[in-house]
Amino acid sequence: MCQHVESTEINCLLCKNVRLLICLCSPFRCRSLPAQRKIYMRSPPIPEMATQEVQLNETLAHLKTESETLKSKLEEERAKLHDVELHQVAEKVEGLGQFVMKTRRTLKGHGNKVLCMDWCKDKRRIVSSSQDGKVIVWDAFTTNKEHAVTMPCTWVMACAYAPSGCAVACGGLDNKCSVYPLSLDKNENLAAKKKSVAMHTNYLSACSFTNSDMQILTSSGDGTCALWDVESGQLLQSFHGHAADVLCLDLAPSETGNTFVSGGCDKKANVWDMRSGQCIQSFETHESDINSVRYYPSGDAFASGSDDATCRLYDLRADREVAIYSKESIIFGVSSVDFSLSGRLLFGGYNDYTINVWDVLKGTRVSILFGHENRVSTLRVSPDGTAFCTGSWDHTLRIWA
Amino acid sequence: MQNLLCTNPSFSPVLIHNFSLLSFIYSVALPRMSSKAHSSNNIAHARRTVQQLRIEASIERIKVSKASADLMNYCSEHARNDPLLMGIPASDNPFKDKKPCTIL
């Protein structure tokens, strides 16, 4: 039996009326077991087909062959431009020296696994959310807690700070994304001012404000991403294309335009146009669920971290994977990735409780950091790049510099 | 392998056999469809896939050597502004502890 199963008798998230012996829904799925497959319920076998059926089948076969041809054409086009590897081009770049990064602050206060965190643009405040439903806003310099909200659900898997610093958004098993305006008055009950913005049909896995406080982008276990207007709660655009749960998303840096990338349990990372809702590029080289995606600071590439224990760099203009960050000794999945300010360093939080620091250009590991006592679930570099923060299942957050 | 049967739209009690694997059941919310509707669904899905592939095949691409060079240039241009890469003096980093002052 997997040791990560929390309880053997809980309500199924899908068939809410039925108590199952073991809940098999994805938030409780053990990620350390290889490639868990979902069983899709198939409708009963199709009876004898009429002639119309035969015609439809021919069209289907025709479409299938066309899609196969297109796929191989795509591979061909991509391979034509693959003249050199990134690490070969980077041989002439100076190597990096030794890095000494230590835990500078430990934020204690969560009663259960920390699942997500985000920095405020003031480079000082942090919002974090945990399995027990608590969302806490910290001052990272002093380690004081500034605000605390208790969500009505457990497993708050997503939280985000608004660009203005005046609100936080969070959500999880409640299938919603709620926005809480932060007030200066510490005694005010934040929960009273809560505004429900997004509504999905399955758990919320990630959320992010766009350039303003007015719009939120969310991704969900129902396989879709969506863009919402905060004020009215209206759905502005939805993004369909993933064949399974979407686990993460990241918006392109504001200078480079209106796109975002999402990664999911279907092993695909998709790049979307926010205005049209169209998927413009898709990458499928990972061997397992993609847990985290992050844009390169220039916006021309993005990195992904997956349960297959590798991080990969995909270049958007070359339309292919250009680097893999892996080692034979690393067998545990990556839960979160982020770049340093220049994009030279890639930080990865792993399920084996460590943080590996990679040289993005050369593809080598420059450092491994220890400190957490359980798996690292979230990792973000601060907006000015002076430090990065990690959250872990050991109930703490650590600031490293 | 265990079978969890969930018939839609009303969720009736499930049959559970012994669990040897953990797997995730995702019930597809389709009413009982006629075989024709089922096929046309497949066709619609296939059409969407073909359309998507057409869009992806038609985008402009550049060589990996050019893309790599651009990534390298970006790194070198911004390297000196990267505190985690270059290391900044403890006095500038709010997270690093300052050296204790000695009282003369």
Short mmCIF file of C-alpha atoms in Angstrom, two decimals:
data_model
loop_
_atom_site.label_atom_id
_atom_site.label_comp_id
_atom_site.label_asym_id
_atom_site.label_seq_id
_atom_site.Cartn_x
_atom_site.Cartn_y
_atom_site.Cartn_z
CA MET A 1 0.00 0.00 0.00
CA CYS A 2 1.32 3.42 -0.84
CA GLN A 3 2.37 5.27 2.30
CA HIS A 4 1.08 8.56 0.95
CA VAL A 5 -2.59 7.57 1.08
CA GLU A 6 -3.98 9.72 3.85
CA SER A 7 -7.10 7.87 4.74
CA THR A 8 -8.75 4.69 3.74
CA GLU A 9 -12.30 5.93 4.09
CA ILE A 10 -13.17 9.23 2.47
CA ASN A 11 -15.76 10.56 0.10
CA CYS A 12 -14.93 10.26 -3.53
CA LEU A 13 -14.48 13.71 -4.99
CA LEU A 14 -16.34 12.76 -8.14
CA CYS A 15 -19.15 10.53 -6.85
CA LYS A 16 -19.78 12.69 -3.84
CA ASN A 17 -22.52 10.51 -2.50
CA VAL A 18 -20.49 7.37 -2.29
CA ARG A 19 -17.97 6.39 0.29
CA LEU A 20 -15.17 4.39 -1.23
CA LEU A 21 -12.75 2.19 0.61
CA ILE A 22 -9.86 4.05 -0.88
CA CYS A 23 -10.27 7.32 -2.67
CA LEU A 24 -8.55 7.17 -6.02
CA CYS A 25 -8.90 10.81 -7.00
CA SER A 26 -5.76 12.52 -8.16
CA PRO A 27 -4.91 14.82 -5.20
CA PHE A 28 -4.46 11.70 -3.14
CA ARG A 29 -2.67 9.79 -5.81
CA CYS A 30 0.84 8.92 -4.80
CA ARG A 31 3.17 10.71 -7.16
CA SER A 32 6.16 8.53 -6.38
CA LEU A 33 4.62 5.51 -8.04
CA PRO A 34 5.49 5.42 -11.71
CA ALA A 35 3.05 6.52 -14.36
CA GLN A 36 -0.34 6.10 -12.78
CA ARG A 37 -2.85 5.57 -15.48
CA LYS A 38 -6.37 6.77 -15.34
CA ILE A 39 -9.14 4.45 -16.35
CA TYR A 40 -11.64 6.17 -18.53
CA MET A 41 -15.07 4.65 -18.40
CA ARG A 42 -15.90 3.41 -21.84
CA SER A 43 -19.43 3.40 -23.14
CA PRO A 44 -20.79 -0.10 -23.92
CA PRO A 45 -19.56 -1.85 -27.10
CA ILE A 46 -21.04 -0.53 -30.31
CA PRO A 47 -23.55 -2.90 -31.95
CA GLU A 48 -23.65 -3.84 -35.69
CA MET A 49 -22.78 -0.87 -37.84
CA ALA A 50 -25.00 0.32 -40.66
CA THR A 51 -23.68 1.59 -44.03
CA GLN A 52 -23.69 5.17 -42.71
CA GLU A 53 -21.37 3.88 -40.04
CA VAL A 54 -19.00 2.52 -42.66
CA GLN A 55 -18.87 5.93 -44.33
CA LEU A 56 -18.19 7.69 -41.05
CA ASN A 57 -15.48 5.17 -40.31
CA GLU A 58 -13.81 5.89 -43.61
CA THR A 59 -13.73 9.60 -42.84
CA LEU A 60 -12.33 8.74 -39.44
CA ALA A 61 -9.62 6.54 -40.94
CA HIS A 62 -8.83 9.31 -43.42
CA LEU A 63 -8.51 11.86 -40.65
CA LYS A 64 -6.35 9.51 -38.63
CA THR A 65 -3.91 8.98 -41.49
CA GLU A 66 -3.79 12.72 -42.06
CA SER A 67 -2.97 13.32 -38.40
CA GLU A 68 -0.22 10.69 -38.56
CA THR A 69 1.27 12.34 -41.67
CA LEU A 70 1.13 15.74 -40.02
CA LYS A 71 2.82 14.40 -36.90
CA SER A 72 5.70 12.90 -38.86
CA LYS A 73 5.99 16.06 -40.93
CA LEU A 74 6.22 18.07 -37.70
CA GLU A 75 9.00 15.80 -36.44
CA GLU A 76 10.84 16.16 -39.73
CA GLU A 77 10.63 19.94 -39.70
CA ARG A 78 11.84 20.09 -36.14
CA ALA A 79 14.70 17.67 -36.80
CA LYS A 80 15.91 19.68 -39.81
CA LEU A 81 16.74 22.62 -37.59
CA HIS A 82 18.43 20.53 -34.94
CA ASP A 83 21.95 21.30 -36.06
CA VAL A 84 23.63 21.51 -32.68
CA GLU A 85 23.03 20.95 -28.97
CA LEU A 86 22.76 23.84 -26.50
CA HIS A 87 25.57 22.51 -24.30
CA GLN A 88 27.88 22.30 -27.33
CA VAL A 89 27.25 25.95 -28.18
CA ALA A 90 27.78 26.77 -24.49
CA GLU A 91 31.21 25.15 -24.31
CA LYS A 92 32.88 28.49 -24.85
CA VAL A 93 31.00 30.04 -21.93
CA GLU A 94 32.85 30.33 -18.64
CA GLY A 95 32.03 27.67 -16.11
CA LEU A 96 30.39 28.61 -12.85
CA GLY A 97 32.31 28.46 -9.60
CA GLN A 98 31.22 27.01 -6.31
CA PHE A 99 27.94 28.21 -4.96
CA VAL A 100 27.33 28.66 -1.29
CA MET A 101 23.65 28.97 -0.62
CA LYS A 102 22.26 28.49 2.82
CA THR A 103 18.96 28.71 4.54
CA ARG A 104 18.72 32.27 5.78
CA ARG A 105 15.20 32.19 7.17
CA THR A 106 12.84 29.42 8.19
CA LEU A 107 9.16 30.28 8.25
CA LYS A 108 7.33 28.09 10.72
CA GLY A 109 3.66 28.26 11.38
CA HIS A 110 1.82 25.98 9.02
CA GLY A 111 0.22 22.99 10.66
CA ASN A 112 0.53 20.73 7.67
CA LYS A 113 2.24 20.29 4.28
CA VAL A 114 3.03 23.54 2.50
CA LEU A 115 1.74 23.16 -1.05
CA CYS A 116 2.29 26.46 -2.78
CA MET A 117 3.85 29.87 -2.30
CA ASP A 118 4.29 33.15 -4.14
CA TRP A 119 6.33 36.33 -3.69
CA CYS A 120 4.86 39.80 -3.59
CA LYS A 121 6.32 42.36 -6.01
CA ASP A 122 7.73 44.25 -3.02
CA LYS A 123 10.31 41.41 -2.78
CA ARG A 124 9.55 41.05 0.88
CA ARG A 125 6.17 39.46 1.41
CA ILE A 126 5.28 35.88 0.73
CA VAL A 127 1.95 34.10 0.61
CA SER A 128 1.85 30.37 1.26
CA SER A 129 -0.89 27.78 1.41
CA SER A 130 -1.04 24.36 2.95
CA GLN A 131 -2.95 21.11 3.21
CA ASP A 132 -4.78 22.16 6.36
CA GLY A 133 -6.57 24.94 4.51
CA LYS A 134 -4.53 27.82 5.92
CA VAL A 135 -3.20 30.62 3.74
CA ILE A 136 -0.58 32.77 5.47
CA VAL A 137 1.06 36.04 4.39
CA TRP A 138 4.58 36.41 5.81
CA ASP A 139 7.15 39.16 5.96
CA ALA A 140 10.21 37.27 4.77
CA PHE A 141 12.73 39.68 6.32
CA THR A 142 11.39 39.38 9.85
CA THR A 143 9.58 36.00 9.53
CA ASN A 144 6.47 37.56 11.05
CA LYS A 145 3.05 36.45 9.93
CA GLU A 146 1.05 39.38 8.66
CA HIS A 147 -2.25 37.76 7.72
CA ALA A 148 -3.80 34.35 8.03
CA VAL A 149 -6.94 33.03 6.35
CA THR A 150 -8.59 29.68 6.82
CA MET A 151 -10.09 28.34 3.63
CA PRO A 152 -13.23 26.23 3.81
CA CYS A 153 -11.44 23.37 2.04
CA THR A 154 -8.27 21.39 2.63
CA TRP A 155 -5.38 20.96 0.15
CA VAL A 156 -5.05 24.56 -0.97
CA MET A 157 -2.85 23.73 -3.93
CA ALA A 158 -2.60 27.14 -5.50
CA CYS A 159 -1.97 30.61 -4.21
CA ALA A 160 -0.84 33.81 -5.86
CA TYR A 161 -0.07 37.40 -4.87
CA ALA A 162 -1.71 40.22 -6.81
CA PRO A 163 0.73 42.55 -8.63
CA SER A 164 -0.41 45.47 -6.49
CA GLY A 165 0.24 43.51 -3.30
CA CYS A 166 -3.28 44.25 -2.11
CA ALA A 167 -4.85 40.85 -2.57
CA VAL A 168 -4.10 37.15 -2.68
CA ALA A 169 -5.84 34.42 -4.66
CA CYS A 170 -6.03 30.81 -3.58
CA GLY A 171 -7.89 27.60 -4.25
CA GLY A 172 -7.68 23.85 -4.20
CA LEU A 173 -10.12 21.04 -3.55
CA ASP A 174 -13.02 23.48 -3.46
CA ASN A 175 -12.69 23.70 -7.29
CA LYS A 176 -12.74 27.47 -6.98
CA CYS A 177 -10.26 30.31 -6.98
CA SER A 178 -11.08 32.93 -4.35
CA VAL A 179 -9.57 36.38 -4.04
CA TYR A 180 -9.02 37.91 -0.60
CA PRO A 181 -8.25 41.62 -0.45
CA LEU A 182 -5.58 42.27 2.19
CA SER A 183 -6.30 45.07 4.56
CA LEU A 184 -3.86 47.02 6.68
CA ASP A 185 -6.03 46.46 9.70
CA LYS A 186 -4.71 43.23 11.20
CA ASN A 187 -7.85 42.60 13.18
CA GLU A 188 -10.14 42.60 10.20
CA ASN A 189 -11.61 39.25 9.26
CA LEU A 190 -10.27 38.59 5.79
CA ALA A 191 -12.61 35.69 5.17
CA ALA A 192 -15.58 38.06 5.20
CA LYS A 193 -14.33 39.95 2.12
CA LYS A 194 -13.66 36.82 0.09
CA LYS A 195 -14.66 36.88 -3.55
CA SER A 196 -15.11 33.65 -5.52
CA VAL A 197 -13.77 34.16 -9.00
CA ALA A 198 -13.15 30.89 -10.81
CA MET A 199 -15.34 27.81 -10.94
CA HIS A 200 -13.98 24.57 -12.27
CA THR A 201 -15.37 21.06 -12.21
CA ASN A 202 -12.32 19.61 -10.53
CA TYR A 203 -9.57 20.77 -8.18
CA LEU A 204 -7.67 23.98 -8.82
CA SER A 205 -4.01 23.16 -9.42
CA ALA A 206 -2.52 26.60 -10.14
CA CYS A 207 -3.51 30.22 -10.39
CA SER A 208 -1.79 33.43 -11.38
CA PHE A 209 -2.76 37.07 -11.76
CA THR A 210 -2.01 38.52 -15.17
CA ASN A 211 -0.34 41.93 -15.35
CA SER A 212 -3.07 43.54 -13.29
CA ASP A 213 -5.23 42.71 -10.30
CA MET A 214 -8.19 42.45 -12.63
CA GLN A 215 -7.64 39.11 -14.32
CA ILE A 216 -6.71 35.67 -13.07
CA LEU A 217 -5.52 32.66 -15.01
CA THR A 218 -6.32 29.26 -13.50
CA SER A 219 -5.60 25.64 -14.30
CA SER A 220 -7.53 22.69 -13.02
CA GLY A 221 -7.75 18.95 -12.63
CA ASP A 222 -10.64 19.05 -15.09
CA GLY A 223 -8.07 19.41 -17.90
CA THR A 224 -8.74 23.04 -18.76
CA CYS A 225 -7.20 26.43 -18.09
CA ALA A 226 -9.33 29.54 -17.86
CA LEU A 227 -8.98 33.31 -17.77
CA TRP A 228 -11.37 35.14 -15.43
CA ASP A 229 -12.33 38.72 -14.70
CA VAL A 230 -11.90 39.27 -10.97
CA GLU A 231 -14.53 41.96 -10.51
CA SER A 232 -17.42 40.17 -12.19
CA GLY A 233 -16.24 36.57 -11.88
CA GLN A 234 -16.92 36.16 -15.58
CA LEU A 235 -15.10 33.60 -17.70
CA LEU A 236 -13.19 35.53 -20.36
CA GLN A 237 -11.49 32.66 -22.20
CA SER A 238 -11.11 28.95 -21.71
CA PHE A 239 -8.30 26.77 -22.98
CA HIS A 240 -9.04 23.18 -23.99
CA GLY A 241 -6.48 20.78 -25.29
CA HIS A 242 -4.97 18.85 -22.43
CA ALA A 243 -6.10 15.26 -22.26
CA ALA A 244 -5.69 15.03 -18.49
CA ASP A 245 -5.29 17.18 -15.35
CA VAL A 246 -3.42 20.43 -15.88
CA LEU A 247 -0.96 20.77 -13.01
CA CYS A 248 0.86 24.04 -13.58
CA LEU A 249 0.98 27.20 -15.61
CA ASP A 250 3.21 30.24 -16.10
CA LEU A 251 2.59 33.54 -17.86
CA ALA A 252 5.08 34.90 -20.36
CA PRO A 253 7.14 37.85 -19.09
CA SER A 254 5.10 40.95 -19.86
CA GLU A 255 7.41 42.26 -22.61
CA THR A 256 6.95 39.24 -24.81
CA GLY A 257 3.23 39.13 -25.29
CA ASN A 258 0.04 37.42 -24.38
CA THR A 259 0.94 33.81 -24.06
CA PHE A 260 1.23 31.31 -21.26
CA VAL A 261 2.48 27.76 -20.92
CA SER A 262 0.74 24.92 -19.07
CA GLY A 263 1.87 21.42 -18.16
CA GLY A 264 -0.25 18.43 -17.32
CA CYS A 265 -0.62 14.78 -16.49
CA ASP A 266 -0.80 13.98 -20.20
CA LYS A 267 3.00 14.68 -20.27
CA LYS A 268 2.41 17.61 -22.57
CA ALA A 269 3.43 21.22 -22.19
CA ASN A 270 1.20 23.52 -24.23
CA VAL A 271 1.78 27.15 -25.16
CA TRP A 272 -1.46 29.14 -25.51
CA ASP A 273 -2.49 32.45 -26.99
CA MET A 274 -4.52 34.20 -24.27
CA ARG A 275 -6.66 36.21 -26.62
CA SER A 276 -7.81 33.50 -29.00
CA GLY A 277 -7.71 30.50 -26.65
CA GLN A 278 -5.71 28.64 -29.29
CA CYS A 279 -2.90 26.24 -28.46
CA ILE A 280 0.00 27.47 -30.56
CA GLN A 281 2.71 24.98 -29.65
CA SER A 282 2.82 21.65 -27.91
CA PHE A 283 5.76 19.68 -26.54
CA GLU A 284 5.61 16.05 -25.52
CA THR A 285 9.00 14.68 -24.54
CA HIS A 286 8.57 14.09 -20.83
CA GLU A 287 7.92 10.56 -19.67
CA SER A 288 5.59 11.39 -16.86
CA ASP A 289 3.36 14.13 -15.38
CA ILE A 290 4.70 17.65 -15.71
CA ASN A 291 4.52 19.24 -12.27
CA SER A 292 5.92 22.67 -12.96
CA VAL A 293 6.63 24.99 -15.89
CA ARG A 294 8.46 28.30 -15.82
CA TYR A 295 9.34 30.76 -18.58
CA TYR A 296 12.95 31.71 -19.20
CA PRO A 297 13.41 35.43 -18.30
CA SER A 298 13.65 36.45 -21.97
CA GLY A 299 10.37 34.71 -22.77
CA ASP A 300 11.89 32.71 -25.64
CA ALA A 301 12.06 29.43 -23.78
CA PHE A 302 10.59 27.64 -20.81
CA ALA A 303 11.69 24.92 -18.39
CA SER A 304 9.57 22.09 -17.06
CA GLY A 305 9.96 19.69 -14.14
CA SER A 306 8.37 16.29 -14.12
CA ASP A 307 7.78 13.10 -12.17
CA ASP A 308 10.26 11.40 -14.53
CA ALA A 309 13.04 13.07 -12.42
CA THR A 310 14.17 15.38 -15.23
CA CYS A 311 13.91 19.08 -15.93
CA ARG A 312 13.85 20.04 -19.60
CA LEU A 313 14.35 23.31 -21.45
CA TYR A 314 12.20 23.96 -24.52
CA ASP A 315 12.98 26.78 -26.92
CA LEU A 316 9.84 28.36 -28.37
CA ARG A 317 11.42 29.75 -31.53
CA ALA A 318 13.24 26.52 -32.39
CA ASP A 319 10.07 24.66 -31.39
CA ARG A 320 11.88 21.81 -29.65
CA GLU A 321 13.48 20.58 -26.46
CA VAL A 322 17.04 21.92 -26.27
CA ALA A 323 18.33 20.59 -22.97
CA ILE A 324 17.65 17.90 -20.36
CA TYR A 325 18.78 18.31 -16.77
CA SER A 326 19.08 14.89 -15.22
CA LYS A 327 21.48 12.57 -13.48
CA GLU A 328 21.34 8.83 -12.99
CA SER A 329 21.49 9.33 -9.25
CA ILE A 330 18.36 11.48 -9.28
CA ILE A 331 15.33 9.24 -9.34
CA PHE A 332 12.71 11.30 -7.56
CA GLY A 333 10.34 13.61 -9.36
CA VAL A 334 10.71 17.35 -9.63
CA SER A 335 7.89 19.27 -8.04
CA SER A 336 8.83 22.84 -8.99
CA VAL A 337 11.37 24.79 -11.04
CA ASP A 338 12.42 28.41 -11.33
CA PHE A 339 15.16 30.43 -13.04
CA SER A 340 17.52 32.91 -11.48
CA LEU A 341 17.24 36.50 -12.78
CA SER A 342 19.67 36.10 -15.69
CA GLY A 343 18.42 32.66 -16.58
CA ARG A 344 21.79 31.05 -16.07
CA LEU A 345 20.72 29.01 -13.06
CA LEU A 346 17.74 26.64 -12.84
CA PHE A 347 16.57 25.67 -9.38
CA GLY A 348 14.60 22.46 -9.01
CA GLY A 349 12.77 21.28 -5.91
CA TYR A 350 12.69 17.49 -5.74
CA ASN A 351 10.64 14.85 -3.96
CA ASP A 352 13.83 13.47 -2.37
CA TYR A 353 13.86 16.54 -0.07
CA THR A 354 16.70 18.30 -1.94
CA ILE A 355 17.11 21.29 -4.25
CA ASN A 356 19.34 20.83 -7.28
CA VAL A 357 20.84 23.87 -8.96
CA TRP A 358 21.61 23.44 -12.68
CA ASP A 359 23.72 25.43 -15.11
CA VAL A 360 21.11 26.09 -17.78
CA LEU A 361 23.58 26.50 -20.65
CA LYS A 362 26.01 23.68 -19.92
CA GLY A 363 23.43 21.23 -18.59
CA THR A 364 25.44 20.33 -15.51
CA ARG A 365 24.50 20.44 -11.86
CA VAL A 366 26.31 23.15 -9.93
CA SER A 367 24.99 22.57 -6.46
CA ILE A 368 22.72 20.42 -4.31
CA LEU A 369 21.07 21.92 -1.26
CA PHE A 370 19.85 20.03 1.77
CA GLY A 371 17.70 21.23 4.60
CA HIS A 372 14.11 20.20 4.20
CA GLU A 373 12.88 17.15 6.03
CA ASN A 374 10.26 16.15 3.52
CA ARG A 375 9.62 16.66 -0.16
CA VAL A 376 10.00 20.16 -1.58
CA SER A 377 6.63 21.06 -3.03
CA THR A 378 7.13 24.61 -4.28
CA LEU A 379 10.03 26.89 -5.22
CA ARG A 380 10.09 30.53 -6.35
CA VAL A 381 12.90 33.01 -6.88
CA SER A 382 12.23 36.47 -5.43
CA PRO A 383 11.32 39.25 -7.90
CA ASP A 384 14.71 40.97 -7.51
CA GLY A 385 16.60 37.68 -7.61
CA THR A 386 18.33 38.08 -4.24
CA ALA A 387 16.93 34.89 -2.76
CA PHE A 388 14.60 32.01 -3.44
CA CYS A 389 11.98 30.46 -1.22
CA THR A 390 10.99 26.81 -0.95
CA GLY A 391 7.96 25.26 0.69
CA SER A 392 7.91 21.67 1.80
CA TRP A 393 5.78 18.87 3.17
CA ASP A 394 7.77 19.28 6.41
CA HIS A 395 5.39 22.22 7.19
CA THR A 396 8.06 24.91 6.77
CA LEU A 397 9.23 27.41 4.20
CA ARG A 398 12.91 28.25 3.79
CA ILE A 399 14.52 31.31 2.26
CA TRP A 400 17.87 30.58 0.62
CA ALA A 401 20.47 33.10 -0.44
CA MET B 1 -6.70 -4.56 -11.60
CA GLN B 2 -9.79 -3.28 -9.99
CA ASN B 3 -12.92 -2.19 -11.75
CA LEU B 4 -14.91 0.67 -10.46
CA LEU B 5 -18.15 0.95 -12.33
CA CYS B 6 -19.89 4.24 -12.25
CA THR B 7 -22.98 4.60 -14.38
CA ASN B 8 -24.13 8.08 -15.27
CA PRO B 9 -25.99 10.35 -14.73
CA SER B 10 -27.05 9.02 -11.34
CA PHE B 11 -24.06 7.75 -9.42
CA SER B 12 -25.01 4.32 -8.15
CA PRO B 13 -22.94 2.52 -5.51
CA VAL B 14 -19.68 1.18 -6.83
CA LEU B 15 -18.38 -2.33 -6.93
CA ILE B 16 -14.98 -2.66 -5.41
CA HIS B 17 -12.73 -5.63 -5.90
CA ASN B 18 -9.44 -6.01 -4.10
CA PHE B 19 -7.00 -3.23 -4.81
CA SER B 20 -3.57 -4.24 -5.88
CA LEU B 21 -2.79 -1.06 -7.79
CA LEU B 22 -3.74 2.51 -7.13
CA SER B 23 -5.40 4.01 -10.19
CA PHE B 24 -7.49 7.01 -10.80
CA ILE B 25 -11.00 6.67 -12.15
CA TYR B 26 -12.36 9.49 -14.22
CA SER B 27 -15.93 8.97 -15.20
CA VAL B 28 -16.71 10.38 -18.59
CA ALA B 29 -19.96 12.30 -18.38
CA LEU B 30 -21.58 11.02 -21.56
CA PRO B 31 -25.14 9.83 -21.66
CA ARG B 32 -25.74 6.50 -23.32
CA MET B 33 -25.14 7.43 -26.93
CA SER B 34 -26.24 5.90 -30.16
CA SER B 35 -23.39 4.29 -32.06
CA LYS B 36 -23.70 6.98 -34.74
CA ALA B 37 -23.28 9.79 -32.24
CA HIS B 38 -20.30 7.95 -30.81
CA SER B 39 -18.57 7.80 -34.19
CA SER B 40 -19.29 11.42 -35.01
CA ASN B 41 -17.79 12.37 -31.66
CA ASN B 42 -14.64 10.51 -32.63
CA ILE B 43 -14.65 12.30 -35.96
CA ALA B 44 -15.06 15.70 -34.33
CA HIS B 45 -12.16 14.88 -32.04
CA ALA B 46 -10.02 13.67 -34.95
CA ARG B 47 -10.86 16.81 -36.94
CA ARG B 48 -9.80 19.00 -34.03
CA THR B 49 -6.53 17.07 -33.71
CA VAL B 50 -5.80 17.45 -37.43
CA GLN B 51 -6.59 21.16 -37.28
CA GLN B 52 -4.33 21.60 -34.27
CA LEU B 53 -1.50 19.71 -35.97
CA ARG B 54 -1.89 21.86 -39.08
CA ILE B 55 -1.51 25.01 -37.00
CA GLU B 56 1.54 23.63 -35.23
CA ALA B 57 3.17 22.47 -38.45
CA SER B 58 2.82 25.88 -40.05
CA ILE B 59 4.69 27.98 -37.49
CA GLU B 60 8.02 29.63 -38.26
CA ARG B 61 11.05 27.92 -36.74
CA ILE B 62 14.67 28.90 -36.34
CA LYS B 63 17.77 26.77 -36.02
CA VAL B 64 18.79 25.47 -32.64
CA SER B 65 22.23 27.08 -33.07
CA LYS B 66 20.61 30.52 -33.42
CA ALA B 67 18.22 29.91 -30.53
CA SER B 68 21.08 28.69 -28.29
CA ALA B 69 23.20 31.70 -29.20
CA ASP B 70 20.35 34.00 -28.23
CA LEU B 71 19.90 32.25 -24.88
CA MET B 72 23.64 32.57 -24.21
CA ASN B 73 23.62 36.25 -25.10
CA TYR B 74 20.72 36.91 -22.78
CA CYS B 75 22.56 35.14 -19.94
CA SER B 76 25.78 37.06 -20.40
CA GLU B 77 24.00 40.40 -20.75
CA HIS B 78 22.09 39.95 -17.53
CA ALA B 79 24.64 37.98 -15.54
CA ARG B 80 26.03 40.92 -13.65
CA ASN B 81 22.57 41.89 -12.42
CA ASP B 82 21.89 38.42 -11.07
CA PRO B 83 22.46 38.40 -7.29
CA LEU B 84 22.23 34.62 -6.95
CA LEU B 85 24.74 34.10 -9.72
CA MET B 86 27.28 36.78 -8.86
CA GLY B 87 26.78 36.97 -5.15
CA ILE B 88 26.22 40.37 -3.64
CA PRO B 89 27.85 41.71 -0.51
CA ALA B 90 26.09 40.78 2.69
CA SER B 91 25.36 44.43 3.39
CA ASP B 92 23.19 44.63 0.28
CA ASN B 93 21.34 41.41 0.82
CA PRO B 94 18.51 41.82 3.32
CA PHE B 95 18.49 38.09 4.00
CA LYS B 96 22.14 37.68 4.82
CA ASP B 97 23.12 38.49 8.36
CA LYS B 98 25.31 41.50 8.70
CA LYS B 99 28.63 41.15 10.44
CA PRO B 100 28.33 42.03 14.09
CA CYS B 101 29.56 45.48 14.99
CA THR B 102 32.44 45.80 17.34
CA ILE B 103 32.20 48.49 19.92
CA LEU B 104 35.46 50.33 20.19
#
